[in-house]
Amino acid sequence: MNEKVPFWRNHVLILVFVLPAISIIAGVGLLITALRTGGDDPVLDEVRRTARGAQVTDLSADEAARAGRYAAIVRLDIEAGTVEVLPVSGRFTRSAPLHLVLSHPITSADDLRFELEPSDTGWRVAAEVDTSHDWNVRLSPADSEWRLQGRLTRGTLAARLQPALQDTGTDR
């Protein structure tokens, strides 16, 4: 009865040593697989993009837009194939072109950048824009003195652009 059994015949000892060894090997295998995959993961790209966007530290353009009380409307004319920006408030330099960036919410390779030329009602450029998804919109002059932003939601043809920093009412 007190006969010694070799450890490889003791099922409890096998579980104590084999299960952790298998989990370590599986973990190393998963790590190697994760490191070998390419950078074509849209979820990972969005995380990187979000982290990059959250690290904006120069808010002087947003402060200038708030102080100048800038606001605008971006409008898509699907029939005419144009993108138009209409000033709402602020002292826009009507003779200078504006830069408009439509950022795709997932794939940065699909971002659209336009230089809008002055027109009778605001600024305009000939362009086709896909309205089947949302766009993050950013508007600024060539010197980036101020910056407006907004969101063009799926299926809509216009969006309000305003400063990222809102007026707190304390500096009036």
JSON list of C-alpha atoms in Angstrom, two decimals:
[
{"chain": "A", "resi": 1, "resn": "MET", "atom": "CA", "xyz": [0.00, 0.00, 0.00]},
{"chain": "A", "resi": 2, "resn": "ASN", "atom": "CA", "xyz": [2.83, 2.40, 0.66]},
{"chain": "A", "resi": 3, "resn": "GLU", "atom": "CA", "xyz": [4.20, 1.64, -2.70]},
{"chain": "A", "resi": 4, "resn": "LYS", "atom": "CA", "xyz": [5.63, 4.73, -4.43]},
{"chain": "A", "resi": 5, "resn": "VAL", "atom": "CA", "xyz": [4.07, 5.60, -7.75]},
{"chain": "A", "resi": 6, "resn": "PRO", "atom": "CA", "xyz": [6.20, 7.40, -10.38]},
{"chain": "A", "resi": 7, "resn": "PHE", "atom": "CA", "xyz": [5.20, 11.07, -10.82]},
{"chain": "A", "resi": 8, "resn": "TRP", "atom": "CA", "xyz": [4.10, 10.59, -14.45]},
{"chain": "A", "resi": 9, "resn": "ARG", "atom": "CA", "xyz": [1.40, 8.20, -13.18]},
{"chain": "A", "resi": 10, "resn": "ASN", "atom": "CA", "xyz": [0.10, 10.66, -10.61]},
{"chain": "A", "resi": 11, "resn": "HIS", "atom": "CA", "xyz": [-2.69, 12.54, -12.40]},
{"chain": "A", "resi": 12, "resn": "VAL", "atom": "CA", "xyz": [-2.79, 15.44, -9.95]},
{"chain": "A", "resi": 13, "resn": "LEU", "atom": "CA", "xyz": [0.92, 16.21, -10.42]},
{"chain": "A", "resi": 14, "resn": "ILE", "atom": "CA", "xyz": [0.52, 16.03, -14.18]},
{"chain": "A", "resi": 15, "resn": "LEU", "atom": "CA", "xyz": [-2.24, 18.67, -14.00]},
{"chain": "A", "resi": 16, "resn": "VAL", "atom": "CA", "xyz": [-0.15, 20.87, -11.72]},
{"chain": "A", "resi": 17, "resn": "PHE", "atom": "CA", "xyz": [2.77, 20.98, -14.17]},
{"chain": "A", "resi": 18, "resn": "VAL", "atom": "CA", "xyz": [1.26, 20.34, -17.62]},
{"chain": "A", "resi": 19, "resn": "LEU", "atom": "CA", "xyz": [-1.64, 22.83, -17.57]},
{"chain": "A", "resi": 20, "resn": "PRO", "atom": "CA", "xyz": [0.55, 25.88, -16.74]},
{"chain": "A", "resi": 21, "resn": "ALA", "atom": "CA", "xyz": [3.11, 24.75, -19.34]},
{"chain": "A", "resi": 22, "resn": "ILE", "atom": "CA", "xyz": [0.39, 24.50, -22.01]},
{"chain": "A", "resi": 23, "resn": "SER", "atom": "CA", "xyz": [-0.98, 27.95, -21.13]},
{"chain": "A", "resi": 24, "resn": "ILE", "atom": "CA", "xyz": [2.50, 29.51, -21.32]},
{"chain": "A", "resi": 25, "resn": "ILE", "atom": "CA", "xyz": [3.11, 27.93, -24.73]},
{"chain": "A", "resi": 26, "resn": "ALA", "atom": "CA", "xyz": [-0.31, 29.10, -25.99]},
{"chain": "A", "resi": 27, "resn": "GLY", "atom": "CA", "xyz": [0.34, 32.64, -24.69]},
{"chain": "A", "resi": 28, "resn": "VAL", "atom": "CA", "xyz": [3.69, 32.84, -26.45]},
{"chain": "A", "resi": 29, "resn": "GLY", "atom": "CA", "xyz": [2.06, 31.54, -29.64]},
{"chain": "A", "resi": 30, "resn": "LEU", "atom": "CA", "xyz": [-0.66, 34.20, -29.48]},
{"chain": "A", "resi": 31, "resn": "LEU", "atom": "CA", "xyz": [1.91, 36.91, -28.87]},
{"chain": "A", "resi": 32, "resn": "ILE", "atom": "CA", "xyz": [3.95, 35.82, -31.89]},
{"chain": "A", "resi": 33, "resn": "THR", "atom": "CA", "xyz": [0.80, 35.72, -34.05]},
{"chain": "A", "resi": 34, "resn": "ALA", "atom": "CA", "xyz": [-0.23, 39.21, -32.91]},
{"chain": "A", "resi": 35, "resn": "LEU", "atom": "CA", "xyz": [3.21, 40.65, -33.64]},
{"chain": "A", "resi": 36, "resn": "ARG", "atom": "CA", "xyz": [3.37, 39.11, -37.12]},
{"chain": "A", "resi": 37, "resn": "THR", "atom": "CA", "xyz": [0.02, 40.47, -38.33]},
{"chain": "A", "resi": 38, "resn": "GLY", "atom": "CA", "xyz": [0.17, 43.52, -40.58]},
{"chain": "A", "resi": 39, "resn": "GLY", "atom": "CA", "xyz": [-1.11, 47.00, -39.83]},
{"chain": "A", "resi": 40, "resn": "ASP", "atom": "CA", "xyz": [-4.34, 46.50, -41.81]},
{"chain": "A", "resi": 41, "resn": "ASP", "atom": "CA", "xyz": [-6.55, 46.29, -38.74]},
{"chain": "A", "resi": 42, "resn": "PRO", "atom": "CA", "xyz": [-9.15, 49.10, -38.94]},
{"chain": "A", "resi": 43, "resn": "VAL", "atom": "CA", "xyz": [-9.97, 48.87, -35.24]},
{"chain": "A", "resi": 44, "resn": "LEU", "atom": "CA", "xyz": [-6.31, 49.30, -34.27]},
{"chain": "A", "resi": 45, "resn": "ASP", "atom": "CA", "xyz": [-5.98, 52.16, -36.78]},
{"chain": "A", "resi": 46, "resn": "GLU", "atom": "CA", "xyz": [-8.98, 53.91, -35.18]},
{"chain": "A", "resi": 47, "resn": "VAL", "atom": "CA", "xyz": [-7.45, 53.52, -31.72]},
{"chain": "A", "resi": 48, "resn": "ARG", "atom": "CA", "xyz": [-4.21, 55.05, -32.97]},
{"chain": "A", "resi": 49, "resn": "ARG", "atom": "CA", "xyz": [-6.12, 57.82, -34.73]},
{"chain": "A", "resi": 50, "resn": "THR", "atom": "CA", "xyz": [-8.21, 58.58, -31.64]},
{"chain": "A", "resi": 51, "resn": "ALA", "atom": "CA", "xyz": [-5.13, 58.64, -29.43]},
{"chain": "A", "resi": 52, "resn": "ARG", "atom": "CA", "xyz": [-3.39, 60.96, -31.87]},
{"chain": "A", "resi": 53, "resn": "GLY", "atom": "CA", "xyz": [-6.39, 63.29, -31.99]},
{"chain": "A", "resi": 54, "resn": "ALA", "atom": "CA", "xyz": [-6.63, 63.43, -28.21]},
{"chain": "A", "resi": 55, "resn": "GLN", "atom": "CA", "xyz": [-3.08, 64.72, -27.96]},
{"chain": "A", "resi": 56, "resn": "VAL", "atom": "CA", "xyz": [-3.71, 68.08, -29.60]},
{"chain": "A", "resi": 57, "resn": "THR", "atom": "CA", "xyz": [-1.96, 70.57, -27.35]},
{"chain": "A", "resi": 58, "resn": "ASP", "atom": "CA", "xyz": [-1.94, 73.74, -29.45]},
{"chain": "A", "resi": 59, "resn": "LEU", "atom": "CA", "xyz": [-5.38, 75.23, -28.89]},
{"chain": "A", "resi": 60, "resn": "SER", "atom": "CA", "xyz": [-4.50, 78.74, -30.04]},
{"chain": "A", "resi": 61, "resn": "ALA", "atom": "CA", "xyz": [-6.48, 78.35, -33.30]},
{"chain": "A", "resi": 62, "resn": "ASP", "atom": "CA", "xyz": [-9.53, 77.19, -31.33]},
{"chain": "A", "resi": 63, "resn": "GLU", "atom": "CA", "xyz": [-9.15, 80.09, -28.89]},
{"chain": "A", "resi": 64, "resn": "ALA", "atom": "CA", "xyz": [-8.89, 82.55, -31.79]},
{"chain": "A", "resi": 65, "resn": "ALA", "atom": "CA", "xyz": [-12.06, 81.11, -33.36]},
{"chain": "A", "resi": 66, "resn": "ARG", "atom": "CA", "xyz": [-13.89, 81.43, -30.06]},
{"chain": "A", "resi": 67, "resn": "ALA", "atom": "CA", "xyz": [-12.65, 84.98, -29.48]},
{"chain": "A", "resi": 68, "resn": "GLY", "atom": "CA", "xyz": [-13.59, 86.02, -33.04]},
{"chain": "A", "resi": 69, "resn": "ARG", "atom": "CA", "xyz": [-16.99, 84.29, -32.67]},
{"chain": "A", "resi": 70, "resn": "TYR", "atom": "CA", "xyz": [-16.49, 82.40, -35.93]},
{"chain": "A", "resi": 71, "resn": "ALA", "atom": "CA", "xyz": [-19.20, 80.04, -37.19]},
{"chain": "A", "resi": 72, "resn": "ALA", "atom": "CA", "xyz": [-20.00, 78.64, -40.61]},
{"chain": "A", "resi": 73, "resn": "ILE", "atom": "CA", "xyz": [-22.16, 76.13, -42.46]},
{"chain": "A", "resi": 74, "resn": "VAL", "atom": "CA", "xyz": [-20.68, 73.53, -44.80]},
{"chain": "A", "resi": 75, "resn": "ARG", "atom": "CA", "xyz": [-23.14, 72.48, -47.49]},
{"chain": "A", "resi": 76, "resn": "LEU", "atom": "CA", "xyz": [-23.00, 69.72, -50.09]},
{"chain": "A", "resi": 77, "resn": "ASP", "atom": "CA", "xyz": [-24.77, 70.23, -53.40]},
{"chain": "A", "resi": 78, "resn": "ILE", "atom": "CA", "xyz": [-25.03, 66.71, -54.80]},
{"chain": "A", "resi": 79, "resn": "GLU", "atom": "CA", "xyz": [-26.68, 67.79, -58.07]},
{"chain": "A", "resi": 80, "resn": "ALA", "atom": "CA", "xyz": [-24.09, 70.46, -58.87]},
{"chain": "A", "resi": 81, "resn": "GLY", "atom": "CA", "xyz": [-21.19, 68.40, -57.44]},
{"chain": "A", "resi": 82, "resn": "THR", "atom": "CA", "xyz": [-19.93, 71.16, -55.16]},
{"chain": "A", "resi": 83, "resn": "VAL", "atom": "CA", "xyz": [-18.98, 71.72, -51.54]},
{"chain": "A", "resi": 84, "resn": "GLU", "atom": "CA", "xyz": [-19.78, 75.17, -50.23]},
{"chain": "A", "resi": 85, "resn": "VAL", "atom": "CA", "xyz": [-18.95, 76.99, -46.98]},
{"chain": "A", "resi": 86, "resn": "LEU", "atom": "CA", "xyz": [-21.27, 79.80, -45.92]},
{"chain": "A", "resi": 87, "resn": "PRO", "atom": "CA", "xyz": [-20.14, 82.23, -43.19]},
{"chain": "A", "resi": 88, "resn": "VAL", "atom": "CA", "xyz": [-22.55, 82.67, -40.27]},
{"chain": "A", "resi": 89, "resn": "SER", "atom": "CA", "xyz": [-20.60, 84.94, -37.92]},
{"chain": "A", "resi": 90, "resn": "GLY", "atom": "CA", "xyz": [-17.06, 86.22, -37.43]},
{"chain": "A", "resi": 91, "resn": "ARG", "atom": "CA", "xyz": [-14.74, 88.38, -39.49]},
{"chain": "A", "resi": 92, "resn": "PHE", "atom": "CA", "xyz": [-13.84, 86.10, -42.37]},
{"chain": "A", "resi": 93, "resn": "THR", "atom": "CA", "xyz": [-11.36, 87.35, -44.95]},
{"chain": "A", "resi": 94, "resn": "ARG", "atom": "CA", "xyz": [-13.64, 86.92, -47.95]},
{"chain": "A", "resi": 95, "resn": "SER", "atom": "CA", "xyz": [-10.88, 87.22, -50.55]},
{"chain": "A", "resi": 96, "resn": "ALA", "atom": "CA", "xyz": [-8.70, 84.40, -49.15]},
{"chain": "A", "resi": 97, "resn": "PRO", "atom": "CA", "xyz": [-9.21, 80.68, -49.80]},
{"chain": "A", "resi": 98, "resn": "LEU", "atom": "CA", "xyz": [-10.11, 78.29, -46.98]},
{"chain": "A", "resi": 99, "resn": "HIS", "atom": "CA", "xyz": [-8.93, 74.75, -46.24]},
{"chain": "A", "resi": 100, "resn": "LEU", "atom": "CA", "xyz": [-11.60, 72.14, -45.60]},
{"chain": "A", "resi": 101, "resn": "VAL", "atom": "CA", "xyz": [-10.79, 68.65, -44.31]},
{"chain": "A", "resi": 102, "resn": "LEU", "atom": "CA", "xyz": [-13.39, 65.89, -44.25]},
{"chain": "A", "resi": 103, "resn": "SER", "atom": "CA", "xyz": [-11.99, 63.13, -42.06]},
{"chain": "A", "resi": 104, "resn": "HIS", "atom": "CA", "xyz": [-13.32, 59.63, -42.57]},
{"chain": "A", "resi": 105, "resn": "PRO", "atom": "CA", "xyz": [-14.34, 58.23, -39.17]},
{"chain": "A", "resi": 106, "resn": "ILE", "atom": "CA", "xyz": [-12.45, 54.96, -39.63]},
{"chain": "A", "resi": 107, "resn": "THR", "atom": "CA", "xyz": [-9.99, 55.01, -42.52]},
{"chain": "A", "resi": 108, "resn": "SER", "atom": "CA", "xyz": [-7.62, 57.96, -42.72]},
{"chain": "A", "resi": 109, "resn": "ALA", "atom": "CA", "xyz": [-6.73, 57.00, -46.30]},
{"chain": "A", "resi": 110, "resn": "ASP", "atom": "CA", "xyz": [-10.28, 58.08, -47.28]},
{"chain": "A", "resi": 111, "resn": "ASP", "atom": "CA", "xyz": [-9.91, 61.59, -45.83]},
{"chain": "A", "resi": 112, "resn": "LEU", "atom": "CA", "xyz": [-10.74, 64.42, -48.24]},
{"chain": "A", "resi": 113, "resn": "ARG", "atom": "CA", "xyz": [-8.89, 67.76, -48.36]},
{"chain": "A", "resi": 114, "resn": "PHE", "atom": "CA", "xyz": [-10.12, 70.76, -50.31]},
{"chain": "A", "resi": 115, "resn": "GLU", "atom": "CA", "xyz": [-9.01, 74.31, -50.94]},
{"chain": "A", "resi": 116, "resn": "LEU", "atom": "CA", "xyz": [-12.17, 76.36, -51.32]},
{"chain": "A", "resi": 117, "resn": "GLU", "atom": "CA", "xyz": [-12.06, 79.48, -53.46]},
{"chain": "A", "resi": 118, "resn": "PRO", "atom": "CA", "xyz": [-14.10, 82.60, -52.64]},
{"chain": "A", "resi": 119, "resn": "SER", "atom": "CA", "xyz": [-17.53, 82.84, -54.29]},
{"chain": "A", "resi": 120, "resn": "ASP", "atom": "CA", "xyz": [-20.48, 85.26, -54.17]},
{"chain": "A", "resi": 121, "resn": "THR", "atom": "CA", "xyz": [-22.01, 83.62, -51.07]},
{"chain": "A", "resi": 122, "resn": "GLY", "atom": "CA", "xyz": [-18.93, 82.18, -49.35]},
{"chain": "A", "resi": 123, "resn": "TRP", "atom": "CA", "xyz": [-16.39, 79.65, -50.61]},
{"chain": "A", "resi": 124, "resn": "ARG", "atom": "CA", "xyz": [-16.85, 76.80, -53.06]},
{"chain": "A", "resi": 125, "resn": "VAL", "atom": "CA", "xyz": [-15.06, 73.86, -54.67]},
{"chain": "A", "resi": 126, "resn": "ALA", "atom": "CA", "xyz": [-16.19, 71.25, -57.20]},
{"chain": "A", "resi": 127, "resn": "ALA", "atom": "CA", "xyz": [-16.14, 67.88, -55.43]},
{"chain": "A", "resi": 128, "resn": "GLU", "atom": "CA", "xyz": [-18.10, 64.67, -54.97]},
{"chain": "A", "resi": 129, "resn": "VAL", "atom": "CA", "xyz": [-18.58, 63.58, -51.34]},
{"chain": "A", "resi": 130, "resn": "ASP", "atom": "CA", "xyz": [-19.93, 60.20, -50.24]},
{"chain": "A", "resi": 131, "resn": "THR", "atom": "CA", "xyz": [-22.83, 60.76, -47.82]},
{"chain": "A", "resi": 132, "resn": "SER", "atom": "CA", "xyz": [-23.25, 57.10, -46.83]},
{"chain": "A", "resi": 133, "resn": "HIS", "atom": "CA", "xyz": [-21.28, 57.63, -43.60]},
{"chain": "A", "resi": 134, "resn": "ASP", "atom": "CA", "xyz": [-20.40, 60.40, -41.14]},
{"chain": "A", "resi": 135, "resn": "TRP", "atom": "CA", "xyz": [-17.55, 62.87, -41.71]},
{"chain": "A", "resi": 136, "resn": "ASN", "atom": "CA", "xyz": [-15.58, 64.87, -39.15]},
{"chain": "A", "resi": 137, "resn": "VAL", "atom": "CA", "xyz": [-15.23, 68.36, -40.66]},
{"chain": "A", "resi": 138, "resn": "ARG", "atom": "CA", "xyz": [-12.46, 70.90, -40.00]},
{"chain": "A", "resi": 139, "resn": "LEU", "atom": "CA", "xyz": [-12.21, 74.36, -41.58]},
{"chain": "A", "resi": 140, "resn": "SER", "atom": "CA", "xyz": [-9.33, 76.83, -41.36]},
{"chain": "A", "resi": 141, "resn": "PRO", "atom": "CA", "xyz": [-7.66, 79.61, -43.35]},
{"chain": "A", "resi": 142, "resn": "ALA", "atom": "CA", "xyz": [-4.34, 79.03, -45.09]},
{"chain": "A", "resi": 143, "resn": "ASP", "atom": "CA", "xyz": [-2.39, 80.52, -42.17]},
{"chain": "A", "resi": 144, "resn": "SER", "atom": "CA", "xyz": [-4.31, 78.35, -39.62]},
{"chain": "A", "resi": 145, "resn": "GLU", "atom": "CA", "xyz": [-5.07, 81.45, -37.55]},
{"chain": "A", "resi": 146, "resn": "TRP", "atom": "CA", "xyz": [-8.41, 79.96, -36.45]},
{"chain": "A", "resi": 147, "resn": "ARG", "atom": "CA", "xyz": [-10.10, 76.57, -36.73]},
{"chain": "A", "resi": 148, "resn": "LEU", "atom": "CA", "xyz": [-13.73, 75.44, -36.85]},
{"chain": "A", "resi": 149, "resn": "GLN", "atom": "CA", "xyz": [-15.00, 71.90, -36.56]},
{"chain": "A", "resi": 150, "resn": "GLY", "atom": "CA", "xyz": [-18.21, 69.93, -36.84]},
{"chain": "A", "resi": 151, "resn": "ARG", "atom": "CA", "xyz": [-19.72, 66.63, -37.90]},
{"chain": "A", "resi": 152, "resn": "LEU", "atom": "CA", "xyz": [-21.53, 65.91, -41.13]},
{"chain": "A", "resi": 153, "resn": "THR", "atom": "CA", "xyz": [-23.80, 62.98, -40.29]},
{"chain": "A", "resi": 154, "resn": "ARG", "atom": "CA", "xyz": [-24.72, 60.24, -42.72]},
{"chain": "A", "resi": 155, "resn": "GLY", "atom": "CA", "xyz": [-27.33, 61.21, -45.29]},
{"chain": "A", "resi": 156, "resn": "THR", "atom": "CA", "xyz": [-27.30, 64.94, -44.44]},
{"chain": "A", "resi": 157, "resn": "LEU", "atom": "CA", "xyz": [-26.13, 67.66, -46.79]},
{"chain": "A", "resi": 158, "resn": "ALA", "atom": "CA", "xyz": [-25.13, 70.38, -44.30]},
{"chain": "A", "resi": 159, "resn": "ALA", "atom": "CA", "xyz": [-23.36, 70.80, -40.97]},
{"chain": "A", "resi": 160, "resn": "ARG", "atom": "CA", "xyz": [-22.69, 73.66, -38.57]},
{"chain": "A", "resi": 161, "resn": "LEU", "atom": "CA", "xyz": [-19.02, 74.41, -37.92]},
{"chain": "A", "resi": 162, "resn": "GLN", "atom": "CA", "xyz": [-18.01, 76.10, -34.69]},
{"chain": "A", "resi": 163, "resn": "PRO", "atom": "CA", "xyz": [-14.95, 76.49, -32.44]},
{"chain": "A", "resi": 164, "resn": "ALA", "atom": "CA", "xyz": [-13.94, 73.41, -30.46]},
{"chain": "A", "resi": 165, "resn": "LEU", "atom": "CA", "xyz": [-13.71, 75.58, -27.35]},
{"chain": "A", "resi": 166, "resn": "GLN", "atom": "CA", "xyz": [-17.07, 76.86, -26.25]},
{"chain": "A", "resi": 167, "resn": "ASP", "atom": "CA", "xyz": [-17.66, 80.27, -24.71]},
{"chain": "A", "resi": 168, "resn": "THR", "atom": "CA", "xyz": [-17.87, 79.93, -20.93]},
{"chain": "A", "resi": 169, "resn": "GLY", "atom": "CA", "xyz": [-19.46, 83.35, -20.45]},
{"chain": "A", "resi": 170, "resn": "THR", "atom": "CA", "xyz": [-16.82, 84.48, -17.96]},
{"chain": "A", "resi": 171, "resn": "ASP", "atom": "CA", "xyz": [-14.75, 86.57, -20.38]},
{"chain": "A", "resi": 172, "resn": "ARG", "atom": "CA", "xyz": [-17.55, 88.82, -21.69]}
]
